[in-house]
Structures are given as structure tokens and as C-alpha cells.
Short mmCIF file of C-alpha atoms in Angstrom, two decimals:
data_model
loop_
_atom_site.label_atom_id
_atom_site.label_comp_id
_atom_site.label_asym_id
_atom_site.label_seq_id
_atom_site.Cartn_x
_atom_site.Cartn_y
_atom_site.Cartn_z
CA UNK A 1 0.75 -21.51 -18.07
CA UNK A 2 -1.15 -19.24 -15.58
CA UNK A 3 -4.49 -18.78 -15.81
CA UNK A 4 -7.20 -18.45 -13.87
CA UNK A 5 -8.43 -22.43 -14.16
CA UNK A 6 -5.37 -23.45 -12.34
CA UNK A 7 -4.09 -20.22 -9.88
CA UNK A 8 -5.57 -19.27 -7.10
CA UNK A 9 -4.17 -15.43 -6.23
CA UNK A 10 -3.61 -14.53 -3.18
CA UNK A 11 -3.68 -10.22 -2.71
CA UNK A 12 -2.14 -8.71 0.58
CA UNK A 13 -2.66 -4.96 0.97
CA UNK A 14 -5.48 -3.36 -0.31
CA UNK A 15 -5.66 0.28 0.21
CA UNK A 16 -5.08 3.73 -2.51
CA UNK A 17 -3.69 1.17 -5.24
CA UNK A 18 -4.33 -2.34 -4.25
CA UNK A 19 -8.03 -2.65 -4.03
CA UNK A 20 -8.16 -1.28 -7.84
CA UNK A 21 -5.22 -3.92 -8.81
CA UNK A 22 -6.86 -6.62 -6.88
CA UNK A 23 -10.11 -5.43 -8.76
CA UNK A 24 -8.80 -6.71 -12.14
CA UNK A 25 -7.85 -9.75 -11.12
CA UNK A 26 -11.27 -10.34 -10.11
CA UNK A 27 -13.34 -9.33 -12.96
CA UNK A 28 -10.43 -11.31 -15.46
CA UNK A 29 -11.54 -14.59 -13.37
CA UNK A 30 -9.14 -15.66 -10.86
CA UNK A 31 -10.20 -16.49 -7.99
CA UNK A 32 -8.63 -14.73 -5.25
CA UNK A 33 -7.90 -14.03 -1.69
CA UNK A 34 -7.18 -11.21 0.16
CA UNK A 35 -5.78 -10.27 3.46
CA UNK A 36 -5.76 -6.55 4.28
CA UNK A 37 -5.23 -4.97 8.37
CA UNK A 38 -8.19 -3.09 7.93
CA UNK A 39 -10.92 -5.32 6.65
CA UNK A 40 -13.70 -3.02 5.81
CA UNK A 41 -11.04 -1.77 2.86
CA UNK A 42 -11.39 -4.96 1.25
CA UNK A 43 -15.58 -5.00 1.83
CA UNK A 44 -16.48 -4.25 -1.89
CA UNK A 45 -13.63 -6.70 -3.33
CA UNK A 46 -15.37 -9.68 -1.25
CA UNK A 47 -18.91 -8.31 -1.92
CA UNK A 48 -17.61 -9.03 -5.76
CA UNK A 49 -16.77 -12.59 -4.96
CA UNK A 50 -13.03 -12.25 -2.72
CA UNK A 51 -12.55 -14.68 -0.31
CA UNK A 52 -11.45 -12.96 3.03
CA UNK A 53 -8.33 -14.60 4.94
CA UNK A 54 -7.42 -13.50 8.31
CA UNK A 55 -4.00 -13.64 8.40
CA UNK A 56 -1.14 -14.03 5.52
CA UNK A 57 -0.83 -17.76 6.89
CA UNK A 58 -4.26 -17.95 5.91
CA UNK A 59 -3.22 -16.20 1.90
CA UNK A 60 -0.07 -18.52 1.81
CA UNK A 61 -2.16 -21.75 2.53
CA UNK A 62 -4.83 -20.79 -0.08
CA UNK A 63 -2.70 -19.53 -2.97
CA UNK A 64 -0.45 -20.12 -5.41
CA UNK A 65 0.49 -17.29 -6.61
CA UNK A 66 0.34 -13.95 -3.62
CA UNK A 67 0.68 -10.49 -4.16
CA UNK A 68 1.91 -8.33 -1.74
CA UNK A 69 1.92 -4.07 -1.84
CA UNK A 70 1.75 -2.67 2.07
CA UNK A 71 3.37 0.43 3.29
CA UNK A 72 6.59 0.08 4.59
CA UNK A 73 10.11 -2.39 4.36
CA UNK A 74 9.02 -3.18 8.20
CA UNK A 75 5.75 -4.25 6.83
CA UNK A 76 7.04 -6.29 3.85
CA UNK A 77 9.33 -8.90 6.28
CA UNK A 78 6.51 -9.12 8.54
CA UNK A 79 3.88 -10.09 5.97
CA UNK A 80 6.46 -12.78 4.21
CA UNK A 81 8.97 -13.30 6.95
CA UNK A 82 7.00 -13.16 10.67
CA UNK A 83 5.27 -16.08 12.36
CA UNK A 84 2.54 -15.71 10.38
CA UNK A 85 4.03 -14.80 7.26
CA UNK A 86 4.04 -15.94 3.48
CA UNK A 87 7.19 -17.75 3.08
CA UNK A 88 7.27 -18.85 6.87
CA UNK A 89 4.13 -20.71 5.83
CA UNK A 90 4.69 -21.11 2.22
CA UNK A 91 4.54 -23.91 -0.06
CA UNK A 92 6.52 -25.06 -3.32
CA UNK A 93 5.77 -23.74 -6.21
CA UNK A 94 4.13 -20.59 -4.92
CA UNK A 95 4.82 -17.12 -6.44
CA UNK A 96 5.37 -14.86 -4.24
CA UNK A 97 5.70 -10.88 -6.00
CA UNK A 98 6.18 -7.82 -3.90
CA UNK A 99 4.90 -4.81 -5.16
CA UNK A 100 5.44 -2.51 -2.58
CA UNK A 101 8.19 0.28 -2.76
CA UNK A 102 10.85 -1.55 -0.56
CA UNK A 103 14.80 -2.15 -0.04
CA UNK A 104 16.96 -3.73 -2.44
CA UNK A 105 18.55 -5.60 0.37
CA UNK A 106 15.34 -7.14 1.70
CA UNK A 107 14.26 -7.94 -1.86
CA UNK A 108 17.27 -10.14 -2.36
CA UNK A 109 16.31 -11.56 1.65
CA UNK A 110 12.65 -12.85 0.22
CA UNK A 111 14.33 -14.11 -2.89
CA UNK A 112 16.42 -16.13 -1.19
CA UNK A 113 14.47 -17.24 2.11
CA UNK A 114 11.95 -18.70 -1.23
CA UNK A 115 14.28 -20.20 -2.75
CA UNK A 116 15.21 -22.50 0.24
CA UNK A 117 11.14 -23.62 0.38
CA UNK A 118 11.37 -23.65 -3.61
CA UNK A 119 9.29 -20.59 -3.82
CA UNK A 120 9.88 -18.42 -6.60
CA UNK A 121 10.15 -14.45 -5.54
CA UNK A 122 9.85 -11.18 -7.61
CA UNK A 123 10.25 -7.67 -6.65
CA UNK A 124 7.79 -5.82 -8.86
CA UNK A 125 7.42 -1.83 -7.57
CA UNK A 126 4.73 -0.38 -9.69
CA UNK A 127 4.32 3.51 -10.36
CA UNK A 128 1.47 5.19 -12.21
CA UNK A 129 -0.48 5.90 -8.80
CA UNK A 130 -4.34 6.03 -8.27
CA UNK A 131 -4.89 6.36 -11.71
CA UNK A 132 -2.27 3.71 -13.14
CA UNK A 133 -3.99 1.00 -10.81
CA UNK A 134 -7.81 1.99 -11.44
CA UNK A 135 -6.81 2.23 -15.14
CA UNK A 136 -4.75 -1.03 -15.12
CA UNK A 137 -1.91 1.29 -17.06
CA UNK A 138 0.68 1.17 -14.13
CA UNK A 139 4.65 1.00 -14.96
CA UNK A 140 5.70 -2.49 -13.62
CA UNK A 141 9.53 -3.22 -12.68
CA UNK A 142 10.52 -6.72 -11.78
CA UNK A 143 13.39 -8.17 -10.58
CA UNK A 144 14.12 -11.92 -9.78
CA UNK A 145 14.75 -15.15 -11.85
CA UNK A 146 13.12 -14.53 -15.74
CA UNK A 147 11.55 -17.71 -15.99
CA UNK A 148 9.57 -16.94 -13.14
CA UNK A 149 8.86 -13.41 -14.35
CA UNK A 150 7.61 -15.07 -17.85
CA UNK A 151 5.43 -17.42 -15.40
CA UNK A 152 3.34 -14.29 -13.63
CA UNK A 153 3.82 -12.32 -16.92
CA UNK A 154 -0.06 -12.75 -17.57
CA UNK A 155 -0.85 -11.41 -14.34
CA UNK A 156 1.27 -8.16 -14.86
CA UNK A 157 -0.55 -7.65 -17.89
CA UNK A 158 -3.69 -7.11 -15.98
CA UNK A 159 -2.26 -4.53 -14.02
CA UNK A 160 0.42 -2.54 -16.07
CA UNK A 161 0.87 -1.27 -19.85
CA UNK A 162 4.72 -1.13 -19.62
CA UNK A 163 5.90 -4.27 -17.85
CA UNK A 164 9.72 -4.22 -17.89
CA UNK A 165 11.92 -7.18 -16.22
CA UNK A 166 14.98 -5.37 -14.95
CA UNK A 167 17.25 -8.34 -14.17
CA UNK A 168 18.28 -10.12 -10.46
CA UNK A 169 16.91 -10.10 -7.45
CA UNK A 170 16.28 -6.51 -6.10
CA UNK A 171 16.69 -5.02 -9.71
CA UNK A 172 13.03 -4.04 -9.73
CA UNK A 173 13.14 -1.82 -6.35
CA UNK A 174 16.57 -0.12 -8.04
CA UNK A 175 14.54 0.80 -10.66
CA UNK A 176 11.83 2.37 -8.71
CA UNK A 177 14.39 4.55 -6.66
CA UNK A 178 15.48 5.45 -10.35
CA UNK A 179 11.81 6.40 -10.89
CA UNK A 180 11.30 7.97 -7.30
CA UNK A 181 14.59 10.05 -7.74
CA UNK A 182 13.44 11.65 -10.89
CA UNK A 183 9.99 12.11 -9.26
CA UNK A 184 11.15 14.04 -6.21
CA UNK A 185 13.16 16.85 -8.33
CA UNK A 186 10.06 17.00 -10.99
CA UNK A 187 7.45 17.66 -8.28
CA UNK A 188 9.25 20.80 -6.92
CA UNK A 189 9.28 21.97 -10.58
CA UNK A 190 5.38 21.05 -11.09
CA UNK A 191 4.47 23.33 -7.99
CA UNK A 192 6.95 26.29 -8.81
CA UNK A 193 5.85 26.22 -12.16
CA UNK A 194 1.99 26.26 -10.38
CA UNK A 195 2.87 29.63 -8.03
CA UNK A 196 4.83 31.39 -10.62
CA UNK A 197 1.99 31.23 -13.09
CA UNK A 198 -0.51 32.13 -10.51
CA UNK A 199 2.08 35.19 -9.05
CA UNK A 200 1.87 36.49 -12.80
CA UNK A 201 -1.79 36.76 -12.90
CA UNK A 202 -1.96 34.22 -15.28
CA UNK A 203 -4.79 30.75 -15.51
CA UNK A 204 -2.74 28.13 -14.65
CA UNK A 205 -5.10 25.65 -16.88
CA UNK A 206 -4.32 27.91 -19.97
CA UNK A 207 -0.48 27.59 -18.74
CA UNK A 208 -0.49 23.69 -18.85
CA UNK A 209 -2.23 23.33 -22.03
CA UNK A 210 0.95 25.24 -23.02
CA UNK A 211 3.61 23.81 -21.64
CA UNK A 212 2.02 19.88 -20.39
CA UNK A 213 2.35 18.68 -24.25
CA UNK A 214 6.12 20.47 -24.58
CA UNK A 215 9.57 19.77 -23.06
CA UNK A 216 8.51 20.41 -19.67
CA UNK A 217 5.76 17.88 -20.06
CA UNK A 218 5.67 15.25 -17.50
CA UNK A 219 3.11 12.21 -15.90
CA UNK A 220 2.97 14.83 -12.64
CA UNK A 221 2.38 17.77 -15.01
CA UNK A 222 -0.02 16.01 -16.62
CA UNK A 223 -2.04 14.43 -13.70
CA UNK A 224 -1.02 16.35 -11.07
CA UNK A 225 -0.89 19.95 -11.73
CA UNK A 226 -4.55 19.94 -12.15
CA UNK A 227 -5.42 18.42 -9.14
CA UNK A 228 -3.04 21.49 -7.35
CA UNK A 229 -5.27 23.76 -9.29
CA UNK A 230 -8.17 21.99 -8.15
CA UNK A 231 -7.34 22.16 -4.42
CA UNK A 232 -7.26 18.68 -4.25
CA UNK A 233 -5.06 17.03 -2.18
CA UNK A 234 -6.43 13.75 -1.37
CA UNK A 235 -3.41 10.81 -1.81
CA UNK A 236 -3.01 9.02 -5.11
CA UNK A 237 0.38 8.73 -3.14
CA UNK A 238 0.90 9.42 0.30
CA UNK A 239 3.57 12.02 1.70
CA UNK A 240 4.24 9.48 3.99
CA UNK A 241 5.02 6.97 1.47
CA UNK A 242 6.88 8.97 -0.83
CA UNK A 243 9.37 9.83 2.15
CA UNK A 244 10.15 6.08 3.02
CA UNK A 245 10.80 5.90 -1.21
CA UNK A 246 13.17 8.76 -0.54
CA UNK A 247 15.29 7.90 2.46
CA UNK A 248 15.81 4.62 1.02
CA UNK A 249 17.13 6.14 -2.31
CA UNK A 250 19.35 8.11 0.14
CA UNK A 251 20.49 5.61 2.02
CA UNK A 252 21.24 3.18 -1.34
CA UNK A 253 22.77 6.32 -3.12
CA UNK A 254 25.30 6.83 -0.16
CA UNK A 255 26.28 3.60 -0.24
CA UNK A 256 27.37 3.65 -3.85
CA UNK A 257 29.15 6.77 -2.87
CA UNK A 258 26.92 9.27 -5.05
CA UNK A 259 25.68 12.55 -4.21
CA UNK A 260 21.70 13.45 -4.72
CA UNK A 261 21.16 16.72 -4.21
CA UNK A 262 18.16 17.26 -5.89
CA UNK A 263 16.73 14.05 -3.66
CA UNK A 264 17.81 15.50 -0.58
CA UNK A 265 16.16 18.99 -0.67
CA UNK A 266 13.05 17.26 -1.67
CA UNK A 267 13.20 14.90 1.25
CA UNK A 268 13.90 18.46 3.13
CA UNK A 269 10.96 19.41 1.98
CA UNK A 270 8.48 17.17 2.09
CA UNK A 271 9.71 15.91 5.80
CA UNK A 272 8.57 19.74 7.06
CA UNK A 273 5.18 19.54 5.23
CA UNK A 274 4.87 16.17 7.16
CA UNK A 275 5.48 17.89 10.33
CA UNK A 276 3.16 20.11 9.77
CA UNK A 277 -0.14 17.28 9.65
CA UNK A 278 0.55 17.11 5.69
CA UNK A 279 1.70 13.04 6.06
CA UNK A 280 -1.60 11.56 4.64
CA UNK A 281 -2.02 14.43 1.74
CA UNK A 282 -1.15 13.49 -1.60
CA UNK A 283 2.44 14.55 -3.01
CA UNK A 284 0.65 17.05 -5.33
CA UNK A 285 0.52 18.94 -1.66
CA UNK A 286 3.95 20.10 -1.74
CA UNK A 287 2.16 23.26 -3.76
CA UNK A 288 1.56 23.98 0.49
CA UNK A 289 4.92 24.63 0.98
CA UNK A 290 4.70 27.89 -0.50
CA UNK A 291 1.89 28.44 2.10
CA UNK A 292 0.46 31.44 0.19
#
């Protein structure tokens, strides 16, 4: 049973949603240690008792069970896969779970490049955001061999309120391109719904009250509309982010064959706010596009 008298956790990637996550580990007692590019990002988790490692050799030879959410797929193999990396320098018995947004196809790579070093691997893509992580209420999707999802179960409960295991390898980044997919559509409707309320001279706070609680009602409604109104844009997700989500649900989608239009003129969208300098907004900031 995990707990923090016998698991040291090791936490790689602490920026927008990690430091919070990494946060609870903390204050529920495990020790932990954390690796992170830019170090000063990780100053108040080690001024709260964080060991800092310099390298994820460093994580892999300290912990037993690591934690990984970075930015990108390229990211991901580098951190468990390089020279330097997690698994490369891995030991038995170590779980390894990969939060990030990634590939399918690399999350059944890690699975199996730990299973030949008896490591046990789960992709786990989270979504709830800022909020979900500082509130320890994310959505948590895992993927990989149950028992070893019932192992790290404890540890997911410190981070998430709805902790789902989705079945084999890769199952949990499927999910989150399910999640992603329906994301991309409902944040064109959150900003239209924004402009065409403040076109008809209407408040757009008395507008949500209306219409946040009814059919329309959504997590993005609810918790991002009002930043929009606020003119705040700062990332609880990055643009940047949310486009790597969305060309790899493009890319998996046309390789079962299916069409996503909705997906695509969202990725249309988003890629020319991006050109424009809008890549480290939050996705709230597609309200810009109507540049009014």
C-alpha cells in the first residue's frame, strides 16, 4: 500500500498546474522530489521542504513512484526515454505516471520500454486547469495495467475528484482527446455567446447567471466566461498547449478515418491568434478573435 512512510515521489514539471499538484503531495506527507527546466518555478515547493534534483536521472534514482506533466510529446520521450531519462535510468518497481497531454502511440512506447525494466507505466492526462490543480478537483484519466492504477490510486486522490481508469495502455490520452475535442467546439460557443451578449447591449454577468446553470452550462462557461469579461487572459491553459492537444486529436482522428470538423476550425482558429503573439494567453483569449 502507498503511503507516504514507504514512497518517495518523484514530480517532473512544475509550471501553471504542476507546482499546485506537486503542492498536495507535499502538505499530505510524502516526501518528494522535483526536477523542473526552470528552477526558480519550483523555489516555493523546496522552500516547503522539496528536495531539488538536477536532472530526471537524478528523480529516477531517488523515487519510487515519478510524476511527469511537461509541455509537449517531444518533451515526454526525452524526460523518460533520453540519456538522462526516467526509464533509461529507472529501477524495478518504480511507477512511472505521465500526466501530460501526449500521443497514444508514445503512451503505449513508455508502457512498454517499463515493462522490459519491470517498471510499471500509466498515462494519466488530467483536465480541470489552474483551478482543478490548486483545488485538487482535477478530472484524472488513466490508462495502463489496473493493478498498477489501484497501486497509485491514493496518490490520484490527492490530486483529482473524478479519477476514472479507462483501460490499456494509451486509453487515458484517448480520453483526453475525447475531452479536448469537446473543449475546442465549446470554447467558440463560450466567446460567441460573450460578443453577442455584449453586441445587444446587454451585462454579460447578468447573461451567465442565466444561461451558466441551464443547458448551455458548461466548466468553460462557468470558469471561463468570467475571466473574458474580466479581461483576463493570463493561462490556466496555454494556446500553445491546447494546439499540440488539437493536432494530435487530428492526426489520431484521421487515422481512424473520421472527420472533425468542429476540431479543425478551432485549430483554424486558435493557430491565427497564435500568430498573432496570442501563444502564451490563456484559451479564454479566443474572445480576441473577434478583435472588437
Amino acid at each position: 500500500m502507498i503511503s507516504p512512510e514507504n514512497t518517495v515521489i518523484g514530480f517532473v514539471g512544475t509550471g501553471v498546474m504542476g507546482k499546485s499538484m506537486a503542492g498536495h503531495l507535499l502538505k499530505a506527507g510524502y516526501p518528494l522530489v522535483v526536477y523542473t527546466r526552470t528552477k526558480e518555478k519550483a523555489s516555493e515547493l523546496i522552500e516547503n521542504g522539496a528536495e531539488w534534483a538536477e536532472t530526471p536521472l537524478e528523480v529516477a534514482k531517488k523515487a519510487n513512484v515519478i510524476i511527469t506533466i511537461v509541455g509537449y510529446p517531444a518533451d515526454v520521450e526525452e524526460v523518460y526515454l533520453g540519456e538522462n531519462g526516467i526509464i533509461t535510468n529507472g529501477r524495478e518497481n518504480t511507477y512511472v505516471i505521465d500526466m501530460t497531454t501526449s500521443t497514444p502511440t508514445l503512451a503505449k512506447r513508455i508502457y512498454e520500454e517499463a515493462g522490459k525494466k519491470g517498471m510499471h507505466a500509466i498515462d494519466a492526462p488530467v483536465s480541470g486547469g489552474d483551478i482543478g490543480a490548486r483545488d485538487a478537483k482535477l478530472s484524472i484519466m488513466a490508462g495502463g495495467d489496473r493493478d498498477a492504477f489501484l497501486a497509485v490510486e491514493p496518490i490520484f486522490n490527492l490530486l483529482g475528484t473524478n479519477i476514472v481508469y479507462q483501460g490499456k495502455a494509451g486509453a487515458g490520452q484517448h480520453t483526453k482527446m475525447c475531452n479536448q475535442i469537446a473543449i475546442a467546439s465549446n470554447m467558440i460557443g463560450v466567446c460567441e455567446a460573450v460578443v453577442y451578449a455584449e453586441k445587444a447591449g446587454l451585462d454579460p454577468r447578468t447573461v451567465l447567471q442565466s444561461i451558466s446553470s441551464g443547458a448551455a452550462g458548461s466548466w468553460s462557461l462557468s470558469n471561463l466566461a468570467p475571466r473574458i469579461i474580466d479581461g483576463n487572459f493570463e493561462p490556466g491553459f496555454y494556446i500553445k498547449h491546447f494546439i499540440k492537444d488539437m493536432n494530435i486529436a487530428l492526426d489520431e482522428a484521421e487515422a481512424m478515418g473520421m472527420m472533425t470538423p468542429g476540431l479543425a476550425l478551432a485549430k483554424k482558429m486558435y493557430a491565427g491568434l497564435s500568430e498573432k503573439g496570442e501563444e502564451n494567453s490563456g484559451t479564454q483569449a479566443l474572445y480576441k478573435y473577434w478583435d472588437k
